[in-house]
Coordinates of N, CA and C in Angstrom, one line a residue:
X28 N -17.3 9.2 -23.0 CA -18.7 9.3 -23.4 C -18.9 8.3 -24.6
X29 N -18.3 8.3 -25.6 CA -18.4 7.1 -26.6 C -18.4 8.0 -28.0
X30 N -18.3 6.9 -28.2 CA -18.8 7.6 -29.6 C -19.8 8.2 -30.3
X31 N -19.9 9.2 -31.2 CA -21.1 9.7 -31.8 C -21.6 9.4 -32.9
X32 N -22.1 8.2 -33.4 CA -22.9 7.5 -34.7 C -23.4 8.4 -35.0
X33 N -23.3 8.7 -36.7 CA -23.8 10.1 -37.6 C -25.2 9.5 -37.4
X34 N -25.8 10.6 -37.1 CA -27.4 10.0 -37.1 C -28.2 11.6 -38.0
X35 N -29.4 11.4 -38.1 CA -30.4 12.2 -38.4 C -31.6 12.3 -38.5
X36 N -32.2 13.2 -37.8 CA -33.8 13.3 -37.2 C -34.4 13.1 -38.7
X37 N -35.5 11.9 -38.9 CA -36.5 11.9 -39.8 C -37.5 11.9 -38.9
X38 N -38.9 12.4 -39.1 CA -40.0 12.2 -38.6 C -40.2 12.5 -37.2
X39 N -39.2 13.1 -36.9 CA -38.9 13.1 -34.8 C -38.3 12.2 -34.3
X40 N -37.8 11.5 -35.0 CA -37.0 9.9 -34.7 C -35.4 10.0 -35.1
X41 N -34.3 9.4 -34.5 CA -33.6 9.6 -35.0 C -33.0 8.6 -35.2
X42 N -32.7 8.4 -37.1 CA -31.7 7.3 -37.4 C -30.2 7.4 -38.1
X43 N -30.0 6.7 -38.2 CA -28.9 6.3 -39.2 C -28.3 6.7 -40.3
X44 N -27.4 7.7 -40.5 CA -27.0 8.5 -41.5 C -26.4 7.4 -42.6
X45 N -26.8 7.8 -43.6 CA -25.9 6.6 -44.9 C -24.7 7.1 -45.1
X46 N -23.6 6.6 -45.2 CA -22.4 7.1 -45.6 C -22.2 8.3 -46.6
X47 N -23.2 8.2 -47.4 CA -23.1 9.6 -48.8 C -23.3 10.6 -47.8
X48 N -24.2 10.8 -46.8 CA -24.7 11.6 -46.0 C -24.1 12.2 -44.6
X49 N -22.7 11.9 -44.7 CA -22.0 12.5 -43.9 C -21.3 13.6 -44.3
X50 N -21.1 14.5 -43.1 CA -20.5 15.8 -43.4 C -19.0 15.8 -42.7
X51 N -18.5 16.7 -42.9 CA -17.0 17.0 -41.9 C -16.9 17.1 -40.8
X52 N -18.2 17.1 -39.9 CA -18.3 17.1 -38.2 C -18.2 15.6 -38.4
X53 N -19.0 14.7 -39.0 CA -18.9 13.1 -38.7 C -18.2 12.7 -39.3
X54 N -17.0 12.8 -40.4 CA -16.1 12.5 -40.6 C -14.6 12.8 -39.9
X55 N -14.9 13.7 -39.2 CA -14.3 14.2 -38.1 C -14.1 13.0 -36.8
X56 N -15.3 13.3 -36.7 CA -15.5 12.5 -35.4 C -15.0 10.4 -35.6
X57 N -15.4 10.5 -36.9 CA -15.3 8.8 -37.3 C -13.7 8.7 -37.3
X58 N -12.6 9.6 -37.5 CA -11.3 9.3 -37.7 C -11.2 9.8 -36.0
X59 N -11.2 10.4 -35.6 CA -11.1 9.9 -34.3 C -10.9 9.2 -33.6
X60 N -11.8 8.5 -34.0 CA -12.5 7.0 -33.5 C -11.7 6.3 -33.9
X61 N -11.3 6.0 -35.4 CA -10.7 4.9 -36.0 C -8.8 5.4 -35.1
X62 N -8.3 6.4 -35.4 CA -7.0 6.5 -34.6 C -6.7 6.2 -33.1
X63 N -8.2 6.2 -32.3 CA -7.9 6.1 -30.6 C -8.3 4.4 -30.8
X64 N -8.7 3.8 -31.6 CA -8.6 2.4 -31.7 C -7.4 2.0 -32.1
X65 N -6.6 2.2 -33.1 CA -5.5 2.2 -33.6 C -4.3 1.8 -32.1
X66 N -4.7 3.1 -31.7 CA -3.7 3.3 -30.8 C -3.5 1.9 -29.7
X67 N -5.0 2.0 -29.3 CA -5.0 0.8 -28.3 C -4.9 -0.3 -28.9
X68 N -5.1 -0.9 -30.2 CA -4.5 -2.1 -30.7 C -2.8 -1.9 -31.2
X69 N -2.5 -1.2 -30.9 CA -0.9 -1.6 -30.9 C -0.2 -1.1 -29.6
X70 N -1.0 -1.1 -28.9 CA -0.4 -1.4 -27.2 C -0.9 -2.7 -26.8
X71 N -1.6 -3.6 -27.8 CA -2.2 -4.9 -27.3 C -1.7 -6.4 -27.4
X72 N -1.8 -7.6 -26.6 CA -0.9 -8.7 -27.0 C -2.1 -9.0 -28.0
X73 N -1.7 -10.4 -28.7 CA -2.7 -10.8 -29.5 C -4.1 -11.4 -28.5
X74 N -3.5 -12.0 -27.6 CA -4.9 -12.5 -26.8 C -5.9 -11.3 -26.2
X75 N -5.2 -10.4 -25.8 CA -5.4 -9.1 -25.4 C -6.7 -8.1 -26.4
X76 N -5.8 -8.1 -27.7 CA -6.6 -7.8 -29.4 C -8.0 -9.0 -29.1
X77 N -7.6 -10.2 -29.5 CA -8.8 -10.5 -29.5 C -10.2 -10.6 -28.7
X78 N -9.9 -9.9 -27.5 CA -10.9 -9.4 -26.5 C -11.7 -8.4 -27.1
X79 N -10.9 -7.5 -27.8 CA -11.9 -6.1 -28.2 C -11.8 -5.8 -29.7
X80 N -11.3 -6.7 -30.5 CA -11.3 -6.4 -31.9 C -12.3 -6.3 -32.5
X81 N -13.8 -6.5 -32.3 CA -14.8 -6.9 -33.0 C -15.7 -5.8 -32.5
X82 N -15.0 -4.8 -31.4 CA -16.0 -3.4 -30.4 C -15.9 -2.7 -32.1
X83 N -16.8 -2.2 -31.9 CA -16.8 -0.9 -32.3 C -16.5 0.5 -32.5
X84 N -16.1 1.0 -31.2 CA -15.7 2.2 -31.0 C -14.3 2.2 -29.7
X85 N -13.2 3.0 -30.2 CA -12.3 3.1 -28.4 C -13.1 3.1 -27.4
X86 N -13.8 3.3 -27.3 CA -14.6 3.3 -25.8 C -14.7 2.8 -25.3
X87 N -16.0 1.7 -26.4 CA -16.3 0.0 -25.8 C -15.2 -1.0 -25.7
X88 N -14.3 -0.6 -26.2 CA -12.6 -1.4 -26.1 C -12.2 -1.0 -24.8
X89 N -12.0 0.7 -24.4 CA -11.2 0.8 -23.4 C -12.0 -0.2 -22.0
X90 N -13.7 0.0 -22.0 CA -14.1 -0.2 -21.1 C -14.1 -1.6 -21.2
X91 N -13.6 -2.2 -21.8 CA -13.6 -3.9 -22.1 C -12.6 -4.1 -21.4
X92 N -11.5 -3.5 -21.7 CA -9.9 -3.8 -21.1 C -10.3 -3.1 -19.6
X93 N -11.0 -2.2 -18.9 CA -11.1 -1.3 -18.1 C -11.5 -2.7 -17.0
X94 N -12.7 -3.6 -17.0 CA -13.6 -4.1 -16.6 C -12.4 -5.5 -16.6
X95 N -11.8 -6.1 -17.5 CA -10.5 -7.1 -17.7 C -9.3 -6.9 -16.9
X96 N -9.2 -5.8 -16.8 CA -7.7 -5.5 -15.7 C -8.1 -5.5 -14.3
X97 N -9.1 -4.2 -14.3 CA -9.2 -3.9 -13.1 C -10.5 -4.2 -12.4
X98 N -11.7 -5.1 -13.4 CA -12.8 -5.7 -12.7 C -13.3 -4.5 -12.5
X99 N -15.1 -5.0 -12.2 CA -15.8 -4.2 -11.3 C -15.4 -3.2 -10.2
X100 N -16.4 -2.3 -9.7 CA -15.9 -1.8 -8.9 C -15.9 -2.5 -7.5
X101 N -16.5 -4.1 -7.3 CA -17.1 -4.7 -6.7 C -15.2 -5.3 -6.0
X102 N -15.0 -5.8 -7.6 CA -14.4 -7.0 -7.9 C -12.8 -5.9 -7.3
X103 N -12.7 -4.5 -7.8 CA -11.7 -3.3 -7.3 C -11.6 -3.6 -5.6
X104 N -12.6 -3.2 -4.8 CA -12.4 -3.3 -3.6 C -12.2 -4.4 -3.0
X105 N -12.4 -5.8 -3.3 CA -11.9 -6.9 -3.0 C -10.9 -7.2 -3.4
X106 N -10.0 -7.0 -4.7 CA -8.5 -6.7 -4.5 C -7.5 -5.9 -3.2
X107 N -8.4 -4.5 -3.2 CA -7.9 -3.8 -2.8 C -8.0 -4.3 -1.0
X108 N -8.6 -4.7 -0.6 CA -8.6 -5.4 1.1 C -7.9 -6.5 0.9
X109 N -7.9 -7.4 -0.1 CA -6.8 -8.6 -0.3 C -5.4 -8.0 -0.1
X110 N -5.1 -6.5 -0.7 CA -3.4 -6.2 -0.3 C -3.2 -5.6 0.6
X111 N -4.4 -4.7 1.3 CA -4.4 -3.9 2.3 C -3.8 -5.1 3.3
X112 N -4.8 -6.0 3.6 CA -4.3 -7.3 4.6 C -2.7 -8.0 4.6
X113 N -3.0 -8.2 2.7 CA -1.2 -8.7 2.6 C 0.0 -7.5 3.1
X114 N -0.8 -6.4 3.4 CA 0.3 -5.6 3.6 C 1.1 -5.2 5.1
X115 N -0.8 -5.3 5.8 CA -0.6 -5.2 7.1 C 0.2 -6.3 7.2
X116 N -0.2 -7.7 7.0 CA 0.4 -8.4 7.6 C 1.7 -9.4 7.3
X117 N 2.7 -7.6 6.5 CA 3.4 -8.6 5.3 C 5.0 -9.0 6.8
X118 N 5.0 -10.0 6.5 CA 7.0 -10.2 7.9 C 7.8 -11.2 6.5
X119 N 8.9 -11.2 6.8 CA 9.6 -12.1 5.9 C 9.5 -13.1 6.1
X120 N 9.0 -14.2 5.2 CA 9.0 -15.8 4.8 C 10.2 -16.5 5.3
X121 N 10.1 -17.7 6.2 CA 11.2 -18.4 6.6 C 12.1 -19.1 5.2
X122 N 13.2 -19.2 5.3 CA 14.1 -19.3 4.2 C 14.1 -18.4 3.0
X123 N 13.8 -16.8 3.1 CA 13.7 -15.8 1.9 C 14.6 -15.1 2.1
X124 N 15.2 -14.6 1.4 CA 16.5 -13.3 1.4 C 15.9 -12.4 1.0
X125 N 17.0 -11.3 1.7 CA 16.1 -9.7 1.7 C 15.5 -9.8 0.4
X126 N 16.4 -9.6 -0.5 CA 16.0 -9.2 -2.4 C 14.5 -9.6 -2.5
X127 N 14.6 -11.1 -2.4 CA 13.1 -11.6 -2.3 C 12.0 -11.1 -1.8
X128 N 12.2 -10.9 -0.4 CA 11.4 -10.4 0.2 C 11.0 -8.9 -0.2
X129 N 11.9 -7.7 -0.9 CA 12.0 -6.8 -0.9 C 11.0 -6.5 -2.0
X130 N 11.2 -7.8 -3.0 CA 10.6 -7.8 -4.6 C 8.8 -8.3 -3.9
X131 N 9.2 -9.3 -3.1 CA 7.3 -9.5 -2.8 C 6.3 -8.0 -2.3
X132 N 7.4 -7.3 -1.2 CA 6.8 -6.3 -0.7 C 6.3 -5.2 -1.6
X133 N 7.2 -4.9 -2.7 CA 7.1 -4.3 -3.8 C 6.2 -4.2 -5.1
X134 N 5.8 -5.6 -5.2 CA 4.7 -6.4 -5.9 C 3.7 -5.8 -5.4
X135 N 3.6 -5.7 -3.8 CA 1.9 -5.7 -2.9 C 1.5 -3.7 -3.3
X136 N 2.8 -3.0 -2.9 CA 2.7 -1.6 -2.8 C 2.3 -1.1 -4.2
X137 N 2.9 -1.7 -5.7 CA 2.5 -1.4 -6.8 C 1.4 -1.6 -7.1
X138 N 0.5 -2.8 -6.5 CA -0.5 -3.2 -7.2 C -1.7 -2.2 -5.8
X139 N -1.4 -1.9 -4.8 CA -2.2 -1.1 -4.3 C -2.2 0.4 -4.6
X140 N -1.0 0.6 -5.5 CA -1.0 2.3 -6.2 C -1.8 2.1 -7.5
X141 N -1.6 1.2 -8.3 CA -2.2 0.8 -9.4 C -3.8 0.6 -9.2
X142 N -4.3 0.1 -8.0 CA -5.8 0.5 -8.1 C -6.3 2.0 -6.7
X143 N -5.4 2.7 -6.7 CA -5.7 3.9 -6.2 C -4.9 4.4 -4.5
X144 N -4.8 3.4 -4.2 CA -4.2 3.4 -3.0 C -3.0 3.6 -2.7
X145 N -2.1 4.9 -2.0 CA -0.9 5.1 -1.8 C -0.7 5.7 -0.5
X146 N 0.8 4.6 -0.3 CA 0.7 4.9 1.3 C 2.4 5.7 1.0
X147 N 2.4 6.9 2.0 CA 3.7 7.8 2.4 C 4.8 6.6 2.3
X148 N 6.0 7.1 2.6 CA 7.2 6.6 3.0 C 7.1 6.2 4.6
X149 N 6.1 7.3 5.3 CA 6.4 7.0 6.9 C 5.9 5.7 6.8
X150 N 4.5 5.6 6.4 CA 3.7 4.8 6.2 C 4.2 2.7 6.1
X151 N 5.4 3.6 5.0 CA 5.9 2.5 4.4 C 6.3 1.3 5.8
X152 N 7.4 2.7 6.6 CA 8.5 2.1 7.3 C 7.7 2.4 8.9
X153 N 7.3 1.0 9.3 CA 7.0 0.8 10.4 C 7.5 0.1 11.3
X154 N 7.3 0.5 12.4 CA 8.0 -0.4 14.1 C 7.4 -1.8 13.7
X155 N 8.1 -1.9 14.4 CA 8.2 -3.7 14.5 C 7.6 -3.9 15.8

């Protein structure tokens, strides 16, 4: 949901609470905020940090990194048919050894769990 800027109805309108003017629900809520940002900048590389350092709230960070990793939801299902296909139509590479081949196949299955997609073990192991 985001965050909750201390605000306050003047006139039927609602603005912008001055710092003096906060109570223990919005100081509450402001350390919150400042520790779930914390958090995600020290799971961050530096190029990573400088994508979302200047958001304001975890939110607009997470959904920065959200929209950076895993793209649109546009941009999600066109990954997701790019491995589906690599997967149907994965056979081993002329001059590959198993390991290799084992590591490519493995590559395809993680990155189709990682955007939602998971196929059984039967699934896995098919006729030839």
């Amino acid at each position: 949901n985001g965050p909750e800027i201390p605000t306050k109805l003047v006139d039927g309108q609602r603005v912008l609470k001055l710092n003096n003017e906060y109570n223990d629900h919005d100081f509450k809520l402001l350390q919150l905020n400042a520790k779930a940002k914390h958090v995600i900048f020290c799971a961050l590389s530096p190029s990573e940090f400088n994508r979302v350092y200047s958001l304001d709230s975890a939110k607009e960070m997470w959904d920065r990194l959200m929209v950076t990793y895993e793209g649109t939801n546009q941009v999600k299902d066109t990954k997701i048919n790019r491995l589906v296909h690599d997967y149907e139509l994965f056979t081993m590479l002329e001059n590959e050894n198993i390991s290799s081949m084992y590591a490519r196949f493995n590559d395809i299955i993680n990155a189709l769990k990682g955007l939602g997609i998971v196929y059984t073990n039967h699934e896995l192991v098919r006729d030839s």
